[in-house]
Amino acid sequence: MSDLLQFIFSGLTNGSIYALIALGFCVVNNTMGILNFIQVDFVTLGGMLMFTAVLSLSLPMIPGLLLAVVGVALVAMLVERFGLRPARSDNHLILVFITIGLSIILRGVIKLIWGKNRMAVPPLTPDHPVEIMGASVLPQALWILLLTLVAIALLSWFFYRTSLGLSMRAVASNPTAAAVVGIPAGRIRLTSYAIAGALGGLAGVLMTPITTLNYDVGVLLGLKGFAAAILGGFGSFPGAVIGGVILGLLESLSAGYLSSAYKDVVAFVVLLLVLFVRPKGLLGK
Amino acid sequence: MLQIDKVSKHFGGLPALSQVSFEVTEGQVTALIGPNGAGKSTLINCITGILEPGAGRIAFRRQELTGLKPHQISRLGIARTFQNLKIFPRLSVLDNVLTGLTGKGGGSLLMAMLRLPYLRHRERQLKLLALNALDRFALTDKADWPAGILAYGDKKRLELARACVSEPYLLLLDEPVAGLNAEETADIAEQLRILRSAGHTMLLVEHDMELVMTIADQVVVLDSGRCIATGTPDDIRRNPLVLEAYLGSMEATA
Amino acid sequence: MTGKEKLLYFLYLHRTGLTVTVLSLALLLYPLYQSNPYTLGLSNLIAINVIVVLGLALFIGFAGQISLGHATFFGMGAYGSAITTVTFGLPPWPAMVLVATLVGLFAWIIGVPILRLSGHYLAMATLGMNFVFHTVLLQWDQVTGGPSGFAGIPLLTLGSFAFDDEVRLHYLLWGFALLFLLLCLNLVRSGVGRGLAALAGEETAAAALGVNTQVAKLKVFILSAVLAAIAGSLFAHTYSYISPDSFDIFVATDFVIMVVIGGMGSVWGVLFGTGTITLLPEWVDFFETYKDFVHGGILVLVLIFLPQGLVAGLVDMVRVRMVLRRQKYASDR
Ligand SMILES: Nc1ncnc2c1ncn2[C@@H]1O[C@H](COP(=O)(O)OP(=O)(O)O)[C@@H](O)[C@H]1O
Ligand SMILES: [Mg+2]
């Protein structure tokens, strides 16, 4: 029984991370209609900036976290403005290829600055497990759950209460509406990248104390985030959250009860199954 | 030859075609006219299998077309042009016309990779056909140009050549002279007349009333997805309903 | 026509055949001129990659979809040959045919649902497939040898003649590469190839002209998988040792970069793209450190400026220039 609870907790923790990354994928997909491969490196970059902020600049945890998240958002905007925008192509094949290229470059930059070694990022609060109903839970896991909820709340506020957010949703459902509303397309693209970067960065900051940090940690996390987005229905925000949680749970339960050797495969088996059986996902239109 | 029977098509609840019925007779030119948004292109897309009609049936030489894939329909001998040009810009002009003969080349990937003598022979024959078609549409001297850099008028003719080259039983032409100047229009009209006298069956969607009236044997008028009149060009010219729905508005804007 | 014009016309008419002949001659004589085993080893690696990239270029170029999973088929060929020859003791050549057939079947089975997906879903689905495959290679160690790899794969032989040194392998591998190059050239110049090119340009128009788009895509997908599998088998028999890292998602991405540099759907471009990316580390000293910048940078810049791919894009530009010049010349006269 406490085993089950333990698995559920760890599933929820990982699931929250996948949800954050999945949301990042969705935001860019909804405003630009493309799959943003760079998302995976935003995750890595978040962890790296946190590492530098806390260990090299000796900032306290919370300012470090904010710095890392804002830093990734800035990088994401730069990437959009100077990497993607010059293409001026509307061929999706080419745009997706370009994001693959930019992702490789960004990974190269990260490797150059932080090296190839594995590093450890300290958790937000010291690692003294807490007992909850017989399951022992790391404080970091609680932070993850809490901050994911905060991020989702902020995101909902942005998309449902601010005029920029509302118009971004309008663009998502009807591209020609953008012109009618009179919002420059560039600003929308930039904002969506900033949001995607912040979400990815936050995921990285929160997750790397639990995994370890190296230059391609984001690839696997990012791909799982994508699987979560597909599972929920690509482009749907609630779908991304639900998909993330379900994926996290499936993963930890199968690792707990079946075999942990193939734990990382679960996400992709789910991804392939969903794509074959119901490509629009659980909540897709 | 082509029977269209109570065909309807909705786009998200909005009717684009409702209960359209008419027949295209072998060896004749049937013109399909109607204001913009009347559903003419939608009907052509339904015939060629790009869209699935919501209701009704379409039969071609007594064969049911509904439910067939576009490539199957094409192989029955129905060729078409597109209202908004769909040529292949990176292929040469000659290759563009040759794609019109896809149904006549071998379909096997393996055979094509081996390039056996019989295939080379067939390829030469197809090339002759294509060169003939280019000749008819006065494009021979541009045969090796990438099609993307042709002038608009040439592209229109190229698309027509591509549709004709396979000698289809039925030609569906979606606004073949839209956007052309008077001289180019006369050129195409001449070609259509030649095709007609050679016994080709055509369904011609066109705005140019002069062209329609001189070339068509039968005219079908669509308005807001409904078939409001069918008859000879003279009947149509005198039909008050048509005058109101279509010619009137044309004259008003002209 | 003057003699010179006649000659030029002859060259133009037979350009494909002539280029293939010249290339074959050059490759035939190459080992006489270059005997350094290291250099030959590199060119052999290019030959293996060319076989994979040929199929992938046709798939990306003609189906208009991205596969980030072709290292899977490559790896299936390699591990398939290793397992059938070492574990089951089959002779290498029949094993190779068997493995290629099985991989073709596999591609067919997964191709039917996978090709229904639109562009970027497919990219991720294939990436996921490659990831699963790599994990299986690492984890299923009783069969694959796990992270430490699979050793002791027999050399290829013809009778008592073994392909055991770089020169012999040169002839073997480039023989295969040229054969497949020729087959692919035949394909793109045939009616079927035109149908595929049409499919790449405008799917609806291609369908209206009688191209069975779904089946055509599936066929090219299977073809590309089979080519990758054969390349994988050759890879295994060439090096006698394989490990999972040669078949991970980064390798799959590198294959895609080779395609983009050469040009999507361009057969000749494949030689250039594969050669460039395989040789880059040799030419550029600082490459180890800056590999990602070079790879990513090339990908991004090529796509921004020549979306058709470097070679294909340049060829297109030259064609247009030539036509315009001829036209100007004609009107001047
Ligand atoms: N793919 C589509 N999705 C939604 N509506 C469409 C689509 N194609 C056409 N329509 C609508 O159907 C109607 C008929 O269009 P169309 O057949 O193109 O008219 P025409 O060719 O007679 O000018 C128009 O109102 C158009 O907006
Ligand atoms: Mg129309």
CSV table of C-alpha atoms in Angstrom, one decimal, chain B residues 48 50 69-72 74-75 78-80 82 85-96 98-103 105-109 112-115 119 123 126-127 141-142 144-147 149 162-163, chain C residues 12-13 58 180 182-187 189-199 201-214 216 219-220 223 227 264 266 308 312-313 316 319-320 323-324 326-327:
chain,number,residue,atom,x,y,z
B,48,THR,CA,-12.5,14.1,-58.7
B,50,ILE,CA,-10.7,15.3,-53.4
B,69,LYS,CA,-9.8,7.7,-54.2
B,70,PRO,CA,-8.7,10.6,-56.5
B,71,HIS,CA,-6.1,8.5,-58.2
B,72,GLN,CA,-8.6,5.8,-59.0
B,74,SER,CA,-8.1,9.9,-62.5
B,75,ARG,CA,-7.3,6.4,-63.9
B,78,ILE,CA,-11.0,12.0,-65.9
B,79,ALA,CA,-8.5,14.8,-66.0
B,80,ARG,CA,-8.8,18.3,-64.5
B,82,PHE,CA,-7.2,23.7,-60.9
B,85,LEU,CA,-2.8,26.7,-60.6
B,86,LYS,CA,-1.2,23.5,-59.3
B,87,ILE,CA,1.8,22.9,-61.5
B,88,PHE,CA,5.1,21.5,-60.2
B,89,PRO,CA,7.5,24.5,-60.1
B,90,ARG,CA,10.7,22.6,-59.8
B,91,LEU,CA,10.0,20.1,-62.6
B,92,SER,CA,10.8,21.1,-66.2
B,93,VAL,CA,7.9,22.0,-68.4
B,94,LEU,CA,8.2,18.7,-70.3
B,95,ASP,CA,8.2,16.7,-67.0
B,96,ASN,CA,5.1,18.6,-65.9
B,98,LEU,CA,4.7,13.9,-68.5
B,99,THR,CA,3.2,13.8,-65.0
B,100,GLY,CA,-0.2,13.9,-66.9
B,101,LEU,CA,0.7,10.5,-68.2
B,102,THR,CA,1.3,8.9,-64.8
B,103,GLY,CA,-1.5,6.4,-65.4
B,105,GLY,CA,3.7,4.6,-67.2
B,106,GLY,CA,4.5,1.5,-65.3
B,107,GLY,CA,3.6,1.7,-61.6
B,108,SER,CA,6.2,-0.6,-60.2
B,109,LEU,CA,9.0,0.9,-58.1
B,112,ALA,CA,11.5,1.6,-62.5
B,113,MET,CA,14.7,1.1,-60.6
B,114,LEU,CA,15.9,-1.6,-63.0
B,115,ARG,CA,15.0,0.5,-66.1
B,119,LEU,CA,10.2,0.7,-69.8
B,123,GLU,CA,9.2,6.3,-71.8
B,126,LEU,CA,5.3,9.0,-73.6
B,127,LYS,CA,7.8,11.7,-74.3
B,141,ASP,CA,10.7,26.2,-76.9
B,142,LYS,CA,10.3,26.3,-73.2
B,144,ASP,CA,13.4,22.4,-70.5
B,145,TRP,CA,12.6,25.4,-68.3
B,146,PRO,CA,11.7,24.8,-64.7
B,147,ALA,CA,8.0,25.4,-64.8
B,149,ILE,CA,9.6,30.6,-63.9
B,162,ARG,CA,-1.0,18.4,-68.7
B,163,ALA,CA,-4.7,17.6,-68.4
C,12,TYR,CA,23.8,16.8,-72.2
C,13,LEU,CA,21.7,13.9,-73.5
C,58,LEU,CA,14.1,10.0,-51.5
C,180,PHE,CA,22.1,1.7,-55.3
C,182,LEU,CA,22.3,3.9,-60.2
C,183,LEU,CA,19.0,2.3,-59.1
C,184,CYS,CA,17.9,5.5,-57.5
C,185,LEU,CA,18.9,7.5,-60.5
C,186,ASN,CA,16.8,5.2,-62.6
C,187,LEU,CA,13.9,5.6,-60.3
C,189,ARG,CA,14.1,9.5,-64.1
C,190,SER,CA,11.2,7.1,-64.6
C,191,GLY,CA,7.5,7.6,-64.7
C,192,VAL,CA,7.3,6.4,-61.1
C,193,GLY,CA,9.9,9.0,-60.1
C,194,ARG,CA,8.0,11.8,-61.8
C,195,GLY,CA,4.9,10.7,-59.9
C,196,LEU,CA,6.9,10.9,-56.7
C,197,ALA,CA,8.3,14.4,-57.6
C,198,ALA,CA,4.7,15.5,-58.3
C,199,LEU,CA,3.7,14.2,-54.9
C,201,GLY,CA,5.3,19.4,-55.1
C,202,GLU,CA,1.6,19.3,-54.7
C,203,GLU,CA,-0.1,16.3,-53.2
C,204,THR,CA,-3.6,17.0,-54.4
C,205,ALA,CA,-2.5,17.7,-58.0
C,206,ALA,CA,-0.4,14.5,-57.9
C,207,ALA,CA,-3.5,12.5,-56.8
C,208,ALA,CA,-5.6,14.0,-59.5
C,209,LEU,CA,-3.0,12.9,-62.0
C,210,GLY,CA,-3.3,9.3,-60.9
C,211,VAL,CA,-0.6,9.0,-58.3
C,212,ASN,CA,-1.7,6.8,-55.4
C,213,THR,CA,-0.2,9.1,-52.8
C,214,GLN,CA,-0.5,6.8,-49.7
C,216,ALA,CA,3.7,5.8,-53.1
C,219,LYS,CA,6.8,2.3,-51.0
C,220,VAL,CA,9.5,5.0,-50.6
C,223,LEU,CA,12.7,1.3,-49.9
C,227,LEU,CA,18.6,0.4,-48.0
C,264,MET,CA,15.8,16.8,-50.5
C,266,SER,CA,18.3,15.0,-55.0
C,308,GLN,CA,15.6,23.0,-51.2
C,312,ALA,CA,19.5,21.0,-55.1
C,313,GLY,CA,19.0,24.7,-54.4
C,316,ASP,CA,17.8,25.1,-59.3
C,319,ARG,CA,19.0,26.2,-64.2
C,320,VAL,CA,16.9,29.4,-63.8
C,323,VAL,CA,17.2,29.8,-69.0
C,324,LEU,CA,17.1,33.6,-68.4
C,326,ARG,CA,19.4,32.1,-73.2
C,327,GLN,CA,16.2,34.0,-73.4
